[in-house]
């Protein structure tokens, strides 16, 4: 599959982080389960799966009943983030071929941005681990926005910061919420990762199970 010409027609490439550039969802899942256990809450696996690629705010709103206050949700979210600080450095692994593609596109003149639901400190830490910091112009963290993926706001915010129109950028995603977010914002969406050949991703402009399927 020769995608280089397609990719380089854009002015910018916007990458999700968790699952797209680095495998880290298993660390986040463990952090959520362990922290919620402190409150006697056992999240259903289906709920955990449904909120892959989405922020903690939406996850807790879905999981906790109406008696939970915003302050309690914030406390739980902070505890999950703190535990993730410990787990991510020892559990995360690079997605094979992803950072190579990012660096290649940067070398071909594309502007590179990260649009992730993760807190900014986790994005920065992962970028350092992947040695891509020098190639990334912009970071947008959904944790800092009023609403996250699958709403288009994270990608619209990224486009605005880059001063680009939707047709001038493409998005790399591995989850349905993330792909929908980029698609609703008007970007070309490249779904890459395990399961991305599934029919649920048929609305995307490209589907691949691995970056190794993409020609540079």
GROMACS .gro file of N, CA, C and O in nm, residues 47-141:
model
  380
   47UNK      N    1  -1.780  -0.133   3.001
   47UNK     CA    2  -1.770   0.011   3.022
   47UNK      C    3  -1.626   0.058   3.003
   47UNK      O    4  -1.600   0.161   2.941
   48UNK      N    5  -1.532  -0.019   3.056
   48UNK     CA    6  -1.391   0.014   3.037
   48UNK      C    7  -1.357   0.020   2.889
   48UNK      O    8  -1.290   0.113   2.842
   49UNK      N    9  -1.404  -0.079   2.813
   49UNK     CA   10  -1.376  -0.084   2.669
   49UNK      C   11  -1.440   0.033   2.594
   49UNK      O   12  -1.382   0.089   2.501
   50UNK      N   13  -1.563   0.067   2.637
   50UNK     CA   14  -1.637   0.173   2.568
   50UNK      C   15  -1.570   0.308   2.581
   50UNK      O   16  -1.590   0.396   2.495
   51UNK      N   17  -1.491   0.327   2.687
   51UNK     CA   18  -1.430   0.457   2.711
   51UNK      C   19  -1.281   0.461   2.679
   51UNK      O   20  -1.211   0.554   2.717
   52UNK      N   21  -1.234   0.362   2.604
   52UNK     CA   22  -1.098   0.369   2.550
   52UNK      C   23  -1.092   0.485   2.452
   52UNK      O   24  -1.177   0.500   2.364
   53UNK      N   25  -0.993   0.568   2.467
   53UNK     CA   26  -0.978   0.683   2.378
   53UNK      C   27  -1.057   0.804   2.421
   53UNK      O   28  -1.058   0.907   2.351
   54UNK      N   29  -1.124   0.796   2.536
   54UNK     CA   30  -1.202   0.907   2.586
   54UNK      C   31  -1.147   0.951   2.722
   54UNK      O   32  -1.072   0.879   2.786
   55UNK      N   33  -1.186   1.067   2.766
   55UNK     CA   34  -1.131   1.124   2.889
   55UNK      C   35  -1.195   1.066   3.014
   55UNK      O   36  -1.300   1.001   3.011
   56UNK      N   37  -1.131   1.094   3.128
   56UNK     CA   38  -1.179   1.045   3.257
   56UNK      C   39  -1.315   1.104   3.293
   56UNK      O   40  -1.397   1.040   3.358
   57UNK      N   41  -1.340   1.229   3.254
   57UNK     CA   42  -1.465   1.295   3.290
   57UNK      C   43  -1.585   1.217   3.239
   57UNK      O   44  -1.679   1.188   3.314
   58UNK      N   45  -1.582   1.179   3.111
   58UNK     CA   46  -1.694   1.103   3.053
   58UNK      C   47  -1.706   0.965   3.118
   58UNK      O   48  -1.816   0.917   3.144
   59UNK      N   49  -1.592   0.902   3.143
   59UNK     CA   50  -1.590   0.769   3.204
   59UNK      C   51  -1.656   0.771   3.341
   59UNK      O   52  -1.742   0.688   3.373
   60UNK      N   53  -1.619   0.867   3.424
   60UNK     CA   54  -1.675   0.874   3.559
   60UNK      C   55  -1.821   0.917   3.559
   60UNK      O   56  -1.900   0.872   3.642
   61UNK      N   57  -1.858   1.003   3.465
   61UNK     CA   58  -1.999   1.041   3.453
   61UNK      C   59  -2.085   0.920   3.419
   61UNK      O   60  -2.199   0.908   3.467
   62UNK      N   61  -2.032   0.832   3.339
   62UNK     CA   62  -2.105   0.710   3.301
   62UNK      C   63  -2.109   0.611   3.417
   62UNK      O   64  -2.212   0.546   3.440
   63UNK      N   65  -1.999   0.601   3.488
   63UNK     CA   66  -1.985   0.494   3.587
   63UNK      C   67  -2.051   0.526   3.721
   63UNK      O   68  -2.112   0.438   3.783
   64UNK      N   69  -2.040   0.650   3.765
   64UNK     CA   70  -2.087   0.686   3.899
   64UNK      C   71  -2.231   0.734   3.895
   64UNK      O   72  -2.277   0.791   3.796
   65UNK      N   73  -2.302   0.713   4.003
   65UNK     CA   74  -2.442   0.754   4.007
   65UNK      C   75  -2.453   0.904   4.036
   65UNK      O   76  -2.353   0.973   4.059
   66UNK      N   77  -2.575   0.953   4.037
   66UNK     CA   78  -2.599   1.097   4.049
   66UNK      C   79  -2.559   1.153   4.185
   66UNK      O   80  -2.547   1.276   4.201
   67UNK      N   81  -2.540   1.066   4.283
   67UNK     CA   82  -2.502   1.114   4.417
   67UNK      C   83  -2.356   1.159   4.423
   67UNK      O   84  -2.316   1.229   4.516
   68UNK      N   85  -2.277   1.118   4.325
   68UNK     CA   86  -2.135   1.155   4.323
   68UNK      C   87  -2.121   1.303   4.285
   68UNK      O   88  -2.175   1.347   4.184
   69UNK      N   89  -2.052   1.378   4.367
   69UNK     CA   90  -2.033   1.521   4.341
   69UNK      C   91  -1.917   1.544   4.244
   69UNK      O   92  -1.834   1.455   4.222
   70UNK      N   93  -1.910   1.664   4.190
   70UNK     CA   94  -1.799   1.699   4.101
   70UNK      C   95  -1.667   1.689   4.176
   70UNK      O   96  -1.565   1.648   4.119
   71UNK      N   97  -1.668   1.728   4.303
   71UNK     CA   98  -1.545   1.721   4.383
   71UNK      C   99  -1.499   1.577   4.400
   71UNK      O  100  -1.379   1.548   4.394
   72UNK      N  101  -1.592   1.485   4.421
   72UNK     CA  102  -1.557   1.343   4.435
   72UNK      C  103  -1.504   1.287   4.304
   72UNK      O  104  -1.406   1.212   4.304
   73UNK      N  105  -1.565   1.326   4.194
   73UNK     CA  106  -1.518   1.280   4.064
   73UNK      C  107  -1.378   1.332   4.036
   73UNK      O  108  -1.292   1.260   3.983
   74UNK      N  109  -1.354   1.457   4.074
   74UNK     CA  110  -1.221   1.515   4.054
   74UNK      C  111  -1.117   1.442   4.138
   74UNK      O  112  -1.005   1.414   4.091
   75UNK      N  113  -1.153   1.409   4.261
   75UNK     CA  114  -1.061   1.336   4.349
   75UNK      C  115  -1.027   1.198   4.291
   75UNK      O  116  -0.910   1.158   4.289
   76UNK      N  117  -1.128   1.127   4.242
   76UNK     CA  118  -1.104   0.996   4.183
   76UNK      C  119  -1.017   1.010   4.058
   76UNK      O  120  -0.922   0.934   4.038
   77UNK      N  121  -1.049   1.108   3.976
   77UNK     CA  122  -0.971   1.131   3.854
   77UNK      C  123  -0.826   1.161   3.887
   77UNK      O  124  -0.734   1.110   3.822
   78UNK      N  125  -0.803   1.243   3.990
   78UNK     CA  126  -0.666   1.276   4.029
   78UNK      C  127  -0.592   1.153   4.081
   78UNK      O  128  -0.471   1.136   4.054
   79UNK      N  129  -0.663   1.066   4.154
   79UNK     CA  130  -0.600   0.945   4.203
   79UNK      C  131  -0.562   0.850   4.087
   79UNK      O  132  -0.455   0.789   4.088
   80UNK      N  133  -0.651   0.841   3.988
   80UNK     CA  134  -0.621   0.757   3.871
   80UNK      C  135  -0.499   0.813   3.799
   80UNK      O  136  -0.408   0.738   3.760
   81UNK      N  137  -0.495   0.943   3.782
   81UNK     CA  138  -0.381   1.005   3.716
   81UNK      C  139  -0.251   0.984   3.791
   81UNK      O  140  -0.146   0.958   3.730
   82UNK      N  141  -0.257   0.993   3.922
   82UNK     CA  142  -0.136   0.974   4.004
   82UNK      C  143  -0.085   0.830   3.995
   82UNK      O  144   0.036   0.807   3.985
   83UNK      N  145  -0.179   0.734   3.997
   83UNK     CA  146  -0.137   0.595   3.982
   83UNK      C  147  -0.083   0.568   3.843
   83UNK      O  148   0.016   0.495   3.825
   84UNK      N  149  -0.145   0.632   3.743
   84UNK     CA  150  -0.095   0.617   3.606
   84UNK      C  151   0.047   0.673   3.593
   84UNK      O  152   0.128   0.620   3.516
   85UNK      N  153   0.078   0.777   3.670
   85UNK     CA  154   0.214   0.831   3.670
   85UNK      C  155   0.316   0.723   3.705
   85UNK      O  156   0.428   0.721   3.652
   86UNK      N  157   0.278   0.633   3.796
   86UNK     CA  158   0.368   0.525   3.838
   86UNK      C  159   0.368   0.410   3.739
   86UNK      O  160   0.472   0.347   3.715
   87UNK      N  161   0.250   0.379   3.682
   87UNK     CA  162   0.236   0.260   3.598
   87UNK      C  163   0.286   0.281   3.455
   87UNK      O  164   0.346   0.189   3.396
   88UNK      N  165   0.261   0.398   3.399
   88UNK     CA  166   0.292   0.419   3.258
   88UNK      C  167   0.439   0.397   3.223
   88UNK      O  168   0.469   0.329   3.123
   89UNK      N  169   0.533   0.450   3.300
   89UNK     CA  170   0.674   0.432   3.262
   89UNK      C  171   0.718   0.285   3.257
   89UNK      O  172   0.811   0.251   3.184
   90UNK      N  173   0.650   0.199   3.334
   90UNK     CA  174   0.693   0.058   3.337
   90UNK      C  175   0.604  -0.032   3.250
   90UNK      O  176   0.642  -0.146   3.224
   91UNK      N  177   0.490   0.018   3.207
   91UNK     CA  178   0.397  -0.067   3.132
   91UNK      C  179   0.380  -0.029   2.985
   91UNK      O  180   0.347  -0.113   2.902
   92UNK      N  181   0.401   0.097   2.951
   92UNK     CA  182   0.374   0.138   2.813
   92UNK      C  183   0.482   0.088   2.718
   92UNK      O  184   0.599   0.070   2.755
   93UNK      N  185   0.441   0.069   2.592
   93UNK     CA  186   0.533   0.022   2.487
   93UNK      C  187   0.502   0.096   2.358
   93UNK      O  188   0.385   0.124   2.329
   94UNK      N  189   0.603   0.128   2.279
   94UNK     CA  190   0.578   0.198   2.153
   94UNK      C  191   0.495   0.113   2.057
   94UNK      O  192   0.507  -0.009   2.053
   95UNK      N  193   0.408   0.178   1.980
   95UNK     CA  194   0.337   0.111   1.872
   95UNK      C  195   0.434   0.095   1.756
   95UNK      O  196   0.493   0.193   1.709
   96UNK      N  197   0.452  -0.027   1.711
   96UNK     CA  198   0.552  -0.057   1.610
   96UNK      C  199   0.530   0.025   1.483
   96UNK      O  200   0.423   0.019   1.423
   97UNK      N  201   0.629   0.100   1.446
   97UNK     CA  202   0.627   0.176   1.321
   97UNK      C  203   0.563   0.313   1.330
   97UNK      O  204   0.575   0.394   1.236
   98UNK      N  205   0.495   0.344   1.440
   98UNK     CA  206   0.420   0.470   1.450
   98UNK      C  207   0.512   0.591   1.456
   98UNK      O  208   0.494   0.689   1.382
   99UNK      N  209   0.610   0.589   1.546
   99UNK     CA  210   0.698   0.705   1.558
   99UNK      C  211   0.784   0.722   1.433
   99UNK      O  212   0.819   0.835   1.397
  100UNK      N  213   0.815   0.611   1.365
  100UNK     CA  214   0.890   0.621   1.239
  100UNK      C  215   0.809   0.696   1.134
  100UNK      O  216   0.862   0.780   1.061
  101UNK      N  217   0.679   0.666   1.126
  101UNK     CA  218   0.593   0.738   1.032
  101UNK      C  219   0.585   0.885   1.069
  101UNK      O  220   0.595   0.973   0.982
  102UNK      N  221   0.565   0.914   1.196
  102UNK     CA  222   0.557   1.053   1.241
  102UNK      C  223   0.683   1.130   1.202
  102UNK      O  224   0.675   1.241   1.146
  103UNK      N  225   0.798   1.071   1.229
  103UNK     CA  226   0.924   1.139   1.197
  103UNK      C  227   0.942   1.154   1.046
  103UNK      O  228   0.994   1.256   0.999
  104UNK      N  229   0.898   1.054   0.971
  104UNK     CA  230   0.909   1.061   0.825
  104UNK      C  231   0.823   1.175   0.771
  104UNK      O  232   0.867   1.253   0.686
  105UNK      N  233   0.700   1.187   0.820
  105UNK     CA  234   0.611   1.293   0.775
  105UNK      C  235   0.666   1.431   0.813
  105UNK      O  236   0.658   1.525   0.733
  106UNK      N  237   0.723   1.441   0.933
  106UNK     CA  238   0.785   1.567   0.973
  106UNK      C  239   0.901   1.602   0.881
  106UNK      O  240   0.918   1.718   0.842
  107UNK      N  241   0.978   1.500   0.844
  107UNK     CA  242   1.091   1.522   0.754
  107UNK      C  243   1.049   1.562   0.614
  107UNK      O  244   1.125   1.626   0.541
  108UNK      N  245   0.926   1.529   0.578
  108UNK     CA  246   0.872   1.566   0.446
  108UNK      C  247   0.801   1.701   0.449
  108UNK      O  248   0.740   1.742   0.351
  109UNK      N  249   0.807   1.767   0.565
  109UNK     CA  250   0.756   1.902   0.574
  109UNK      C  251   0.620   1.919   0.638
  109UNK      O  252   0.568   2.031   0.647
  110UNK      N  253   0.558   1.809   0.682
  110UNK     CA  254   0.428   1.822   0.748
  110UNK      C  255   0.447   1.873   0.891
  110UNK      O  256   0.541   1.833   0.961
  111UNK      N  257   0.356   1.958   0.935
  111UNK     CA  258   0.352   2.000   1.074
  111UNK      C  259   0.288   1.886   1.155
  111UNK      O  260   0.192   1.824   1.110
  112UNK      N  261   0.340   1.861   1.273
  112UNK     CA  262   0.294   1.748   1.354
  112UNK      C  263   0.233   1.799   1.483
  112UNK      O  264   0.290   1.883   1.552
  113UNK      N  265   0.115   1.744   1.515
  113UNK     CA  266   0.048   1.778   1.640
  113UNK      C  267   0.000   1.650   1.708
  113UNK      O  268  -0.023   1.548   1.642
  114UNK      N  269  -0.014   1.657   1.839
  114UNK     CA  270  -0.071   1.547   1.918
  114UNK      C  271  -0.205   1.596   1.973
  114UNK      O  272  -0.212   1.703   2.034
  115UNK      N  273  -0.310   1.518   1.950
  115UNK     CA  274  -0.442   1.549   2.003
  115UNK      C  275  -0.488   1.426   2.082
  115UNK      O  276  -0.530   1.326   2.024
  116UNK      N  277  -0.478   1.434   2.213
  116UNK     CA  278  -0.499   1.318   2.299
  116UNK      C  279  -0.593   1.351   2.414
  116UNK      O  280  -0.601   1.465   2.459
  117UNK      N  281  -0.662   1.249   2.463
  117UNK     CA  282  -0.747   1.266   2.581
  117UNK      C  283  -0.665   1.266   2.710
  117UNK      O  284  -0.717   1.302   2.816
  118UNK      N  285  -0.539   1.227   2.703
  118UNK     CA  286  -0.455   1.215   2.822
  118UNK      C  287  -0.418   1.351   2.879
  118UNK      O  288  -0.414   1.452   2.807
  119UNK      N  289  -0.388   1.356   3.010
  119UNK     CA  290  -0.335   1.480   3.068
  119UNK      C  291  -0.204   1.520   3.001
  119UNK      O  292  -0.127   1.433   2.954
  120UNK      N  293  -0.175   1.648   2.998
  120UNK     CA  294  -0.058   1.699   2.927
  120UNK      C  295   0.073   1.635   2.978
  120UNK      O  296   0.162   1.604   2.898
  121UNK      N  297   0.083   1.616   3.109
  121UNK     CA  298   0.209   1.560   3.161
  121UNK      C  299   0.234   1.419   3.109
  121UNK      O  300   0.349   1.380   3.086
  122UNK      N  301   0.128   1.342   3.087
  122UNK     CA  302   0.145   1.208   3.034
  122UNK      C  303   0.179   1.212   2.885
  122UNK      O  304   0.255   1.127   2.836
  123UNK      N  305   0.125   1.309   2.815
  123UNK     CA  306   0.160   1.325   2.674
  123UNK      C  307   0.308   1.359   2.662
  123UNK      O  308   0.381   1.299   2.581
  124UNK      N  309   0.355   1.454   2.742
  124UNK     CA  310   0.495   1.496   2.735
  124UNK      C  311   0.589   1.381   2.771
  124UNK      O  312   0.693   1.361   2.706
  125UNK      N  313   0.551   1.304   2.873
  125UNK     CA  314   0.634   1.190   2.914
  125UNK      C  315   0.643   1.087   2.803
  125UNK      O  316   0.751   1.033   2.775
  126UNK      N  317   0.530   1.058   2.739
  126UNK     CA  318   0.529   0.960   2.630
  126UNK      C  319   0.609   1.010   2.512
  126UNK      O  320   0.681   0.932   2.446
  127UNK      N  321   0.600   1.138   2.481
  127UNK     CA  322   0.677   1.194   2.370
  127UNK      C  323   0.827   1.179   2.394
  127UNK      O  324   0.903   1.147   2.303
  128UNK      N  325   0.869   1.202   2.518
  128UNK     CA  326   1.010   1.184   2.552
  128UNK      C  327   1.051   1.039   2.533
  128UNK      O  328   1.159   1.009   2.479
  129UNK      N  329   0.966   0.945   2.578
  129UNK     CA  330   0.997   0.803   2.566
  129UNK      C  331   1.007   0.760   2.420
  129UNK      O  332   1.086   0.672   2.385
  130UNK      N  333   0.928   0.824   2.334
  130UNK     CA  334   0.927   0.790   2.191
  130UNK      C  335   1.030   0.869   2.111
  130UNK      O  336   1.046   0.845   1.991
  131UNK      N  337   1.098   0.961   2.175
  131UNK     CA  338   1.196   1.052   2.111
  131UNK      C  339   1.135   1.127   1.992
  131UNK      O  340   1.197   1.138   1.886
  132UNK      N  341   1.015   1.180   2.013
  132UNK     CA  342   0.950   1.255   1.905
  132UNK      C  343   0.928   1.402   1.943
  132UNK      O  344   0.871   1.478   1.864
  133UNK      N  345   0.973   1.442   2.060
  133UNK     CA  346   0.945   1.577   2.108
  133UNK      C  347   0.991   1.685   2.011
  133UNK      O  348   0.923   1.787   1.992
  134UNK      N  349   1.106   1.665   1.947
  134UNK     CA  350   1.160   1.766   1.856
  134UNK      C  351   1.078   1.779   1.728
  134UNK      O  352   1.095   1.876   1.654
  135UNK      N  353   0.990   1.681   1.703
  135UNK     CA  354   0.913   1.682   1.579
  135UNK      C  355   0.770   1.733   1.599
  135UNK      O  356   0.698   1.755   1.500
  136UNK      N  357   0.728   1.749   1.723
  136UNK     CA  358   0.589   1.785   1.752
  136UNK      C  359   0.579   1.935   1.780
  136UNK      O  360   0.641   1.987   1.871
  137UNK      N  361   0.497   2.001   1.699
  137UNK     CA  362   0.478   2.145   1.712
  137UNK      C  363   0.376   2.182   1.818
  137UNK      O  364   0.388   2.285   1.886
  138UNK      N  365   0.273   2.099   1.832
  138UNK     CA  366   0.159   2.136   1.916
  138UNK      C  367   0.103   2.016   1.990
  138UNK      O  368   0.097   1.906   1.935
  139UNK      N  369   0.062   2.039   2.115
  139UNK     CA  370  -0.007   1.938   2.195
  139UNK      C  371  -0.143   1.993   2.236
  139UNK      O  372  -0.152   2.105   2.288
  140UNK      N  373  -0.247   1.917   2.215
  140UNK     CA  374  -0.379   1.950   2.266
  140UNK      C  375  -0.424   1.834   2.354
  140UNK      O  376  -0.432   1.720   2.309
  141UNK      N  377  -0.452   1.864   2.481
  141UNK     CA  378  -0.497   1.764   2.577
  141UNK      C  379  -0.647   1.779   2.600
  141UNK      O  380  -0.694   1.886   2.641
   0.00000   0.00000   0.00000
